[in-house]
PDB file of C-alpha atoms and ligand atoms in Angstrom:
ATOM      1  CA  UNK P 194      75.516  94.458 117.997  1.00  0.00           C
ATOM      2  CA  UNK P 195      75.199  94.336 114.112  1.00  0.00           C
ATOM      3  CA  UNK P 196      78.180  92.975 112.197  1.00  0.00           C
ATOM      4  CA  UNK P 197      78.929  92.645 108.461  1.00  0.00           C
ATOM      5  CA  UNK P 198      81.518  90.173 107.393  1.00  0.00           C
ATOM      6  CA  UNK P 199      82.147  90.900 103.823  1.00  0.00           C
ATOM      7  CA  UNK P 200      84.032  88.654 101.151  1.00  0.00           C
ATOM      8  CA  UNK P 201      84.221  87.061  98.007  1.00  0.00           C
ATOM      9  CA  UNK P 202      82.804  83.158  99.174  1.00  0.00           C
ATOM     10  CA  UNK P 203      83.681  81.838  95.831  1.00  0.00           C
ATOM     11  CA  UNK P 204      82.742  79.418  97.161  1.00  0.00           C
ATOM     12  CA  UNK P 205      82.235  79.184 100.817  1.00  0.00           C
ATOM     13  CA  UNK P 206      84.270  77.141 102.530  1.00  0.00           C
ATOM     14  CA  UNK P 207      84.134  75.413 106.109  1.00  0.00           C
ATOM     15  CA  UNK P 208      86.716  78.173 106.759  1.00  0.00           C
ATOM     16  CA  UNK P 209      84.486  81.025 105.916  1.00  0.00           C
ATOM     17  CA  UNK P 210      81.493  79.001 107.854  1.00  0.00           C
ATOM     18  CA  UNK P 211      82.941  78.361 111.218  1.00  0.00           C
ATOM     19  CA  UNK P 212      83.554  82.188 111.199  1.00  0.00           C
ATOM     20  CA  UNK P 213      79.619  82.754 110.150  1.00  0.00           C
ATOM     21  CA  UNK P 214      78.673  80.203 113.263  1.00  0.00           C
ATOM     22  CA  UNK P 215      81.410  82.071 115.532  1.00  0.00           C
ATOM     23  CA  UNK P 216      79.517  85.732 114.738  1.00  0.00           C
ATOM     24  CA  UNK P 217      76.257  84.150 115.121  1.00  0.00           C
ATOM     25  CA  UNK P 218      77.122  83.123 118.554  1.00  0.00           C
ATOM     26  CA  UNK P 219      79.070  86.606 119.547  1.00  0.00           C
ATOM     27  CA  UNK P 220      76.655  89.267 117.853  1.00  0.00           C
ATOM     28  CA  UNK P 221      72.752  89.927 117.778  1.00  0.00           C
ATOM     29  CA  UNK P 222      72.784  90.284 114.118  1.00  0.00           C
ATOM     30  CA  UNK P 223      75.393  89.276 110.786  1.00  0.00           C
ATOM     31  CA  UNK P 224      75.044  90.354 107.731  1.00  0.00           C
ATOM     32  CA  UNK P 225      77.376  88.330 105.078  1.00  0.00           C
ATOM     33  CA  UNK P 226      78.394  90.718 102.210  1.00  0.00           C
ATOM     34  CA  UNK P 227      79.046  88.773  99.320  1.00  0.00           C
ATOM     35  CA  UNK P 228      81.081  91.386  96.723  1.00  0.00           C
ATOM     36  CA  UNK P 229      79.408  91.535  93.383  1.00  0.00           C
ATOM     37  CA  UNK P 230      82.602  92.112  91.349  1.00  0.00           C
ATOM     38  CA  UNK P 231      82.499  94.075  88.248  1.00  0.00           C
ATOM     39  CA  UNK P 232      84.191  93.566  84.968  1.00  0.00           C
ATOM     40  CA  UNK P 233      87.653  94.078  86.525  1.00  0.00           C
ATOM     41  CA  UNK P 234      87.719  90.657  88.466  1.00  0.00           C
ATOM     42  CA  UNK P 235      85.355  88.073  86.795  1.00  0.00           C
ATOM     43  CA  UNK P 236      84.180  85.584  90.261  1.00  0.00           C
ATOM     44  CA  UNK P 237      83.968  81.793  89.290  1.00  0.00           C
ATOM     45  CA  UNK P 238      80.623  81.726  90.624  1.00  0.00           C
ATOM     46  CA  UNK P 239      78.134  83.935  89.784  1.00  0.00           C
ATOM     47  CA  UNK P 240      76.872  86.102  92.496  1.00  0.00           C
ATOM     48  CA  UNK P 241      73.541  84.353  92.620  1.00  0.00           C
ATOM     49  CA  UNK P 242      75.355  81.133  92.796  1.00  0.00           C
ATOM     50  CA  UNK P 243      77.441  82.001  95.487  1.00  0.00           C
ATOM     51  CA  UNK P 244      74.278  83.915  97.702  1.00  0.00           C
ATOM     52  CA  UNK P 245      72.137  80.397  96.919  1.00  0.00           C
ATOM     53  CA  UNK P 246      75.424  78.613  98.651  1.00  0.00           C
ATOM     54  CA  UNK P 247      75.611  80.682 101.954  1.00  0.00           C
ATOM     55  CA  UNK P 248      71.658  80.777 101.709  1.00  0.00           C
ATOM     56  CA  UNK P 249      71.591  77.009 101.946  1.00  0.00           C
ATOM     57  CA  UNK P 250      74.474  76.638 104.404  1.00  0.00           C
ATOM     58  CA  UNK P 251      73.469  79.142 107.120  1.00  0.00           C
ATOM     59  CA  UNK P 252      69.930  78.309 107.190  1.00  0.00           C
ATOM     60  CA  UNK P 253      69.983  76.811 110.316  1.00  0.00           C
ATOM     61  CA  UNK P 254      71.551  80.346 111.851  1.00  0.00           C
ATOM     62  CA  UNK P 255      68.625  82.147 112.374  1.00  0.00           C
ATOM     63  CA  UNK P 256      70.218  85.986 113.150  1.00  0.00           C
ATOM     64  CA  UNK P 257      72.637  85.803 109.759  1.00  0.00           C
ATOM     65  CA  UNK P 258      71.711  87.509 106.432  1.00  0.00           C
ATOM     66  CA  UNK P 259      73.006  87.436 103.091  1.00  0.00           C
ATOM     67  CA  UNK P 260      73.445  90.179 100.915  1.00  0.00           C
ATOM     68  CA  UNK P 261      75.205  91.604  98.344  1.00  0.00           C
ATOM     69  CA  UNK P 262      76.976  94.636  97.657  1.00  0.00           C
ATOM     70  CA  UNK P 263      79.030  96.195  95.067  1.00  0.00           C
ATOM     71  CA  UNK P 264      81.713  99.452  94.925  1.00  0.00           C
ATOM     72  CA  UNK P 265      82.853 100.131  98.277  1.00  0.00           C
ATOM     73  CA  UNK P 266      82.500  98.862 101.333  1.00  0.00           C
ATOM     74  CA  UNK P 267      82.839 101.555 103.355  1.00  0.00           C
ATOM     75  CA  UNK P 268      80.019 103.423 101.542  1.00  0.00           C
ATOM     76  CA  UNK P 269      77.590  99.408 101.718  1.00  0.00           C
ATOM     77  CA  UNK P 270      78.331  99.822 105.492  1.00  0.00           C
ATOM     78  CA  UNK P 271      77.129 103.312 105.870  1.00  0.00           C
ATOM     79  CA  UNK P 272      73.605 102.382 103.884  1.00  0.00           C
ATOM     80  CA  UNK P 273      73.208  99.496 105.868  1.00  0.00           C
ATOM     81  CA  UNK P 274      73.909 101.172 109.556  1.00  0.00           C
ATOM     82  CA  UNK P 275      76.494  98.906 110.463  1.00  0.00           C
ATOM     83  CA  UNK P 276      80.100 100.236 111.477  1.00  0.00           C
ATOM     84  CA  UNK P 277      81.500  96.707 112.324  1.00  0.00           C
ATOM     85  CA  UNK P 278      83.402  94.432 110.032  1.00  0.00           C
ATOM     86  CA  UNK P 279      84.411  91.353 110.648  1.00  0.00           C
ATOM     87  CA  UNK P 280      87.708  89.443 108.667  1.00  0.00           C
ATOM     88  CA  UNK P 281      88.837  85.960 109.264  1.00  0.00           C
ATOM     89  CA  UNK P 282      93.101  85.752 109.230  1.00  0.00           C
ATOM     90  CA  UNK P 283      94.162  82.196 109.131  1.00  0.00           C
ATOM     91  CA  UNK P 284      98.085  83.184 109.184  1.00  0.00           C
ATOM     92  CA  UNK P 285     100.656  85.722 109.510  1.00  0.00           C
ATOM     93  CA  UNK P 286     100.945  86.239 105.574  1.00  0.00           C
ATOM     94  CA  UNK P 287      97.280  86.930 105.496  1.00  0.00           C
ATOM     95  CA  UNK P 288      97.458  89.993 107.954  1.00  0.00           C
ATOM     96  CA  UNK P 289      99.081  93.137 105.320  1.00  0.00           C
ATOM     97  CA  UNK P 290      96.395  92.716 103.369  1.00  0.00           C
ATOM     98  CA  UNK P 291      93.640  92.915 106.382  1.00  0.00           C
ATOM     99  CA  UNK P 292      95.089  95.734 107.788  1.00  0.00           C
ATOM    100  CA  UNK P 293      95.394  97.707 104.820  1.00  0.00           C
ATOM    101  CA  UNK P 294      91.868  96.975 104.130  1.00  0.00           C
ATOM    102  CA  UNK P 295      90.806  97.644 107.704  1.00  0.00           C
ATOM    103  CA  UNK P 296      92.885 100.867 107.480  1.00  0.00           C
ATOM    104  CA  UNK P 297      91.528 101.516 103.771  1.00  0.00           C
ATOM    105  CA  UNK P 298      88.262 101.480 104.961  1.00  0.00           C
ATOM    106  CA  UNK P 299      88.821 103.827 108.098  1.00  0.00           C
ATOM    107  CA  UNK P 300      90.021 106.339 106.188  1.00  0.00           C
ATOM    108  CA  UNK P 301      86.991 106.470 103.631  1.00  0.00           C
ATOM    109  CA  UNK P 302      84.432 105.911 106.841  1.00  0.00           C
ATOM    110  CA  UNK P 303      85.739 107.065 110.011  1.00  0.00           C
ATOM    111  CA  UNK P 304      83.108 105.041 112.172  1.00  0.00           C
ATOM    112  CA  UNK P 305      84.534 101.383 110.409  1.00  0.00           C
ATOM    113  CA  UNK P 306      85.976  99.485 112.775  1.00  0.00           C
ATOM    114  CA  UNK P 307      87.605  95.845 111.698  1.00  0.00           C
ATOM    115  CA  UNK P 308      87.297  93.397 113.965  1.00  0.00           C
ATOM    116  CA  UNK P 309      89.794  90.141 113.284  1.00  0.00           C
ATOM    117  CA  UNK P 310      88.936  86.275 114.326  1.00  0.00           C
ATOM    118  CA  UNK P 311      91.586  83.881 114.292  1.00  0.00           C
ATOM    119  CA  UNK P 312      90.501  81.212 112.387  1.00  0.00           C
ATOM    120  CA  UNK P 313      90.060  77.414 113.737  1.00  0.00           C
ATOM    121  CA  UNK P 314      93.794  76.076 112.768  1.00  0.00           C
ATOM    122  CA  UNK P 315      94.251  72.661 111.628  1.00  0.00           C
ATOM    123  CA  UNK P 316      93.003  72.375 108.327  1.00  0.00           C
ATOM    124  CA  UNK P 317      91.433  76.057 108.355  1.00  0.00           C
ATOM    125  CA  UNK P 318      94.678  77.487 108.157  1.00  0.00           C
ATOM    126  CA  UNK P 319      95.853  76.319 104.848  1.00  0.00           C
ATOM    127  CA  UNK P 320      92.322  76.715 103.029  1.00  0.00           C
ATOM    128  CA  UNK P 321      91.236  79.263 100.904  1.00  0.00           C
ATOM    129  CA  UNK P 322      88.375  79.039  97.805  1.00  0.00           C
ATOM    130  CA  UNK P 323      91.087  78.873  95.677  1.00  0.00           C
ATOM    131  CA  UNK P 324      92.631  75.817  96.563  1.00  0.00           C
ATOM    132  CA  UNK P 325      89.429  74.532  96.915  1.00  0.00           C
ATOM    133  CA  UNK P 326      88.773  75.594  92.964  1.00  0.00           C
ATOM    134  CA  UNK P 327      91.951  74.011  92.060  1.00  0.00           C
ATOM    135  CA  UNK P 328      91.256  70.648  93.858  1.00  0.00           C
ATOM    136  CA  UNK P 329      88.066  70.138  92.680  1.00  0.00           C
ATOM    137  CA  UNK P 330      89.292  71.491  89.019  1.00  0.00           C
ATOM    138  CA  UNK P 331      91.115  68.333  89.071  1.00  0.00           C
ATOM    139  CA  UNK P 332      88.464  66.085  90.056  1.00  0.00           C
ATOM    140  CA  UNK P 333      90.084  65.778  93.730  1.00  0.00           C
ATOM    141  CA  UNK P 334      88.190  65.400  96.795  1.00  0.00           C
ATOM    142  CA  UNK P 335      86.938  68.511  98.434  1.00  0.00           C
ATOM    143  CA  UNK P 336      84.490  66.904 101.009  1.00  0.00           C
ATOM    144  CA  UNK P 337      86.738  67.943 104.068  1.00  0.00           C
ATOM    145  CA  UNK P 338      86.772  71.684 103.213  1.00  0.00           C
ATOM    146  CA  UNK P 339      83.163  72.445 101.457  1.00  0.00           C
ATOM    147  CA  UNK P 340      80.329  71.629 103.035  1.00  0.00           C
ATOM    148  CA  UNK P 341      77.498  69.493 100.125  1.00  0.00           C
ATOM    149  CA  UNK P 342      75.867  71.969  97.832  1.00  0.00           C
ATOM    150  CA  UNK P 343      79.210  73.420  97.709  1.00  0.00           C
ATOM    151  CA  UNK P 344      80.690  69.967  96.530  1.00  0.00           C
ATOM    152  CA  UNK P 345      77.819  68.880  94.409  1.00  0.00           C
ATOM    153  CA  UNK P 346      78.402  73.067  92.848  1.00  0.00           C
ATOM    154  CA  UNK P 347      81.317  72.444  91.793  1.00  0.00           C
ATOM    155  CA  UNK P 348      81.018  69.037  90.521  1.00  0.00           C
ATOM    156  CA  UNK P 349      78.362  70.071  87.839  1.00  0.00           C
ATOM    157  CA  UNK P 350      80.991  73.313  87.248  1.00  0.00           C
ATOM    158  CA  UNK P 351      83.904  70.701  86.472  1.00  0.00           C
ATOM    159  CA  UNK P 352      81.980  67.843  84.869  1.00  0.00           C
ATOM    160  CA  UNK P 353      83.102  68.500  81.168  1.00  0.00           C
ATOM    161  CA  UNK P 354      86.687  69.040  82.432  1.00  0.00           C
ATOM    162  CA  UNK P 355      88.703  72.073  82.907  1.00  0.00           C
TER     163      UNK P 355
HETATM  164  O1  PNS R 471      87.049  87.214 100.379  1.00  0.00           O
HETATM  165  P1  PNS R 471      87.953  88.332  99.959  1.00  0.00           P
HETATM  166  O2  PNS R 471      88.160  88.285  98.450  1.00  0.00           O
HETATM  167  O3  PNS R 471      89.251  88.368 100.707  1.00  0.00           O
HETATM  168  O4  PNS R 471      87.163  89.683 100.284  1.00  0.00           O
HETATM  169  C1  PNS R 471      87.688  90.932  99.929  1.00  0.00           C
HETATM  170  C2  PNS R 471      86.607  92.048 100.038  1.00  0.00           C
HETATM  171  C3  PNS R 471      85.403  91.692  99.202  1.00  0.00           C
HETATM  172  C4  PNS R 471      86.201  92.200 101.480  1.00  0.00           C
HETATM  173  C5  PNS R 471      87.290  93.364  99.546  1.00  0.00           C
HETATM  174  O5  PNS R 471      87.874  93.144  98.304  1.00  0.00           O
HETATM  175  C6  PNS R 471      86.298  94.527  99.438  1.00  0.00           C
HETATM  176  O6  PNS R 471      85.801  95.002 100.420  1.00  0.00           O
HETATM  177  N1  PNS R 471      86.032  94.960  98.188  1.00  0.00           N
HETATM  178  C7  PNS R 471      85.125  96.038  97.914  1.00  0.00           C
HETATM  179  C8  PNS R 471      85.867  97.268  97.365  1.00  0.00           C
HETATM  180  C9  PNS R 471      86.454  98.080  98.486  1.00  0.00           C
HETATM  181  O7  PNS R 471      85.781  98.570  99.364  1.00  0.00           O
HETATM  182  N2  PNS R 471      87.792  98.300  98.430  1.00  0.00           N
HETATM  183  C10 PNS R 471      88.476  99.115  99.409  1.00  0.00           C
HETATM  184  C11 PNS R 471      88.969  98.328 100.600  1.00  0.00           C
HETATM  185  S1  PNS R 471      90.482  97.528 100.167  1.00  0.00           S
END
């Protein structure tokens, strides 16, 4: 089976990557949908940035793609043939959002079906890109939830302060 898991990755995160590695284990095929935002929601990386950081991160997974997509997703998942979403949800708070999304997107594609993984815990469940923006915004360490090109990223991002 064919999955996409869709999101913004700004930047990926160990969070977001032990989902990738989960998929790549569970399904023939994932396809990582990195949103392309327009004007209304400016991303803090650009969207080549953020594809060159998933690119260089899930190398080693041979059956996962990267890709990006703007507008809807419903109407990305009909073009690329692929009914199946996939959505991380760390904690409770995180799950009226999903399944307004998932619900969202059923109505404007009847064939989308959300699947949910529960994330890892420990440190997973707290993390977000965010946080991980705000830490390293500050010069704080981010090694334990980014993998290296992600660090080094936003490093040269910070290096004339805030
Ligand atoms: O990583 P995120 O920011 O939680 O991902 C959210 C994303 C990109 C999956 C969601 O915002 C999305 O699918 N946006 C595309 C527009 C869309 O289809 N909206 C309707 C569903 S709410």
């Amino acid at each position: 089976m064919k999955v996409i898991y869709p999101g913004s990755f700004d930047p990926v995160t160990f969070g977001h990557l032990d989902i990738i590695e989960r998929c790549s284990k569970k399904f023939e095929h994932v396809i990582v949908a990195v949103l392309n935002n327009t004007s209304k929601k400016r991303s803090f990386f650009s969207i080549e940035e953020r594809i060159k950081l998933l690119e260089e991160t899930t190398k080693h997974l041979k059956n996962v793609e990267i890709d990006a997509f703007s507008g809807l997703l419903a109407e990305y998942a009909d073009k690329k043939g692929c009914s199946t979403m996939i959505r991380g949800l760390r904690a409770v708070s995180d799950f009226e959002y999903e399944m307004q999304m998932a619900l969202v997107n059923r109505k404007l594609n009847k064939d989308i079906e959300t699947l949910f993984m529960v994330s890892r815990g420990g440190e997973h469940v707290y993390l977000s890109s965010s946080i991980v923006r705000e830490i390293a915004s500050y010069g704080g360490n981010v090694s334990c939830f980014v993998p290296e090109p992600v660090e080094r990223a936003l490093k040269d991002k910070f290096k004339g302060g805030i």
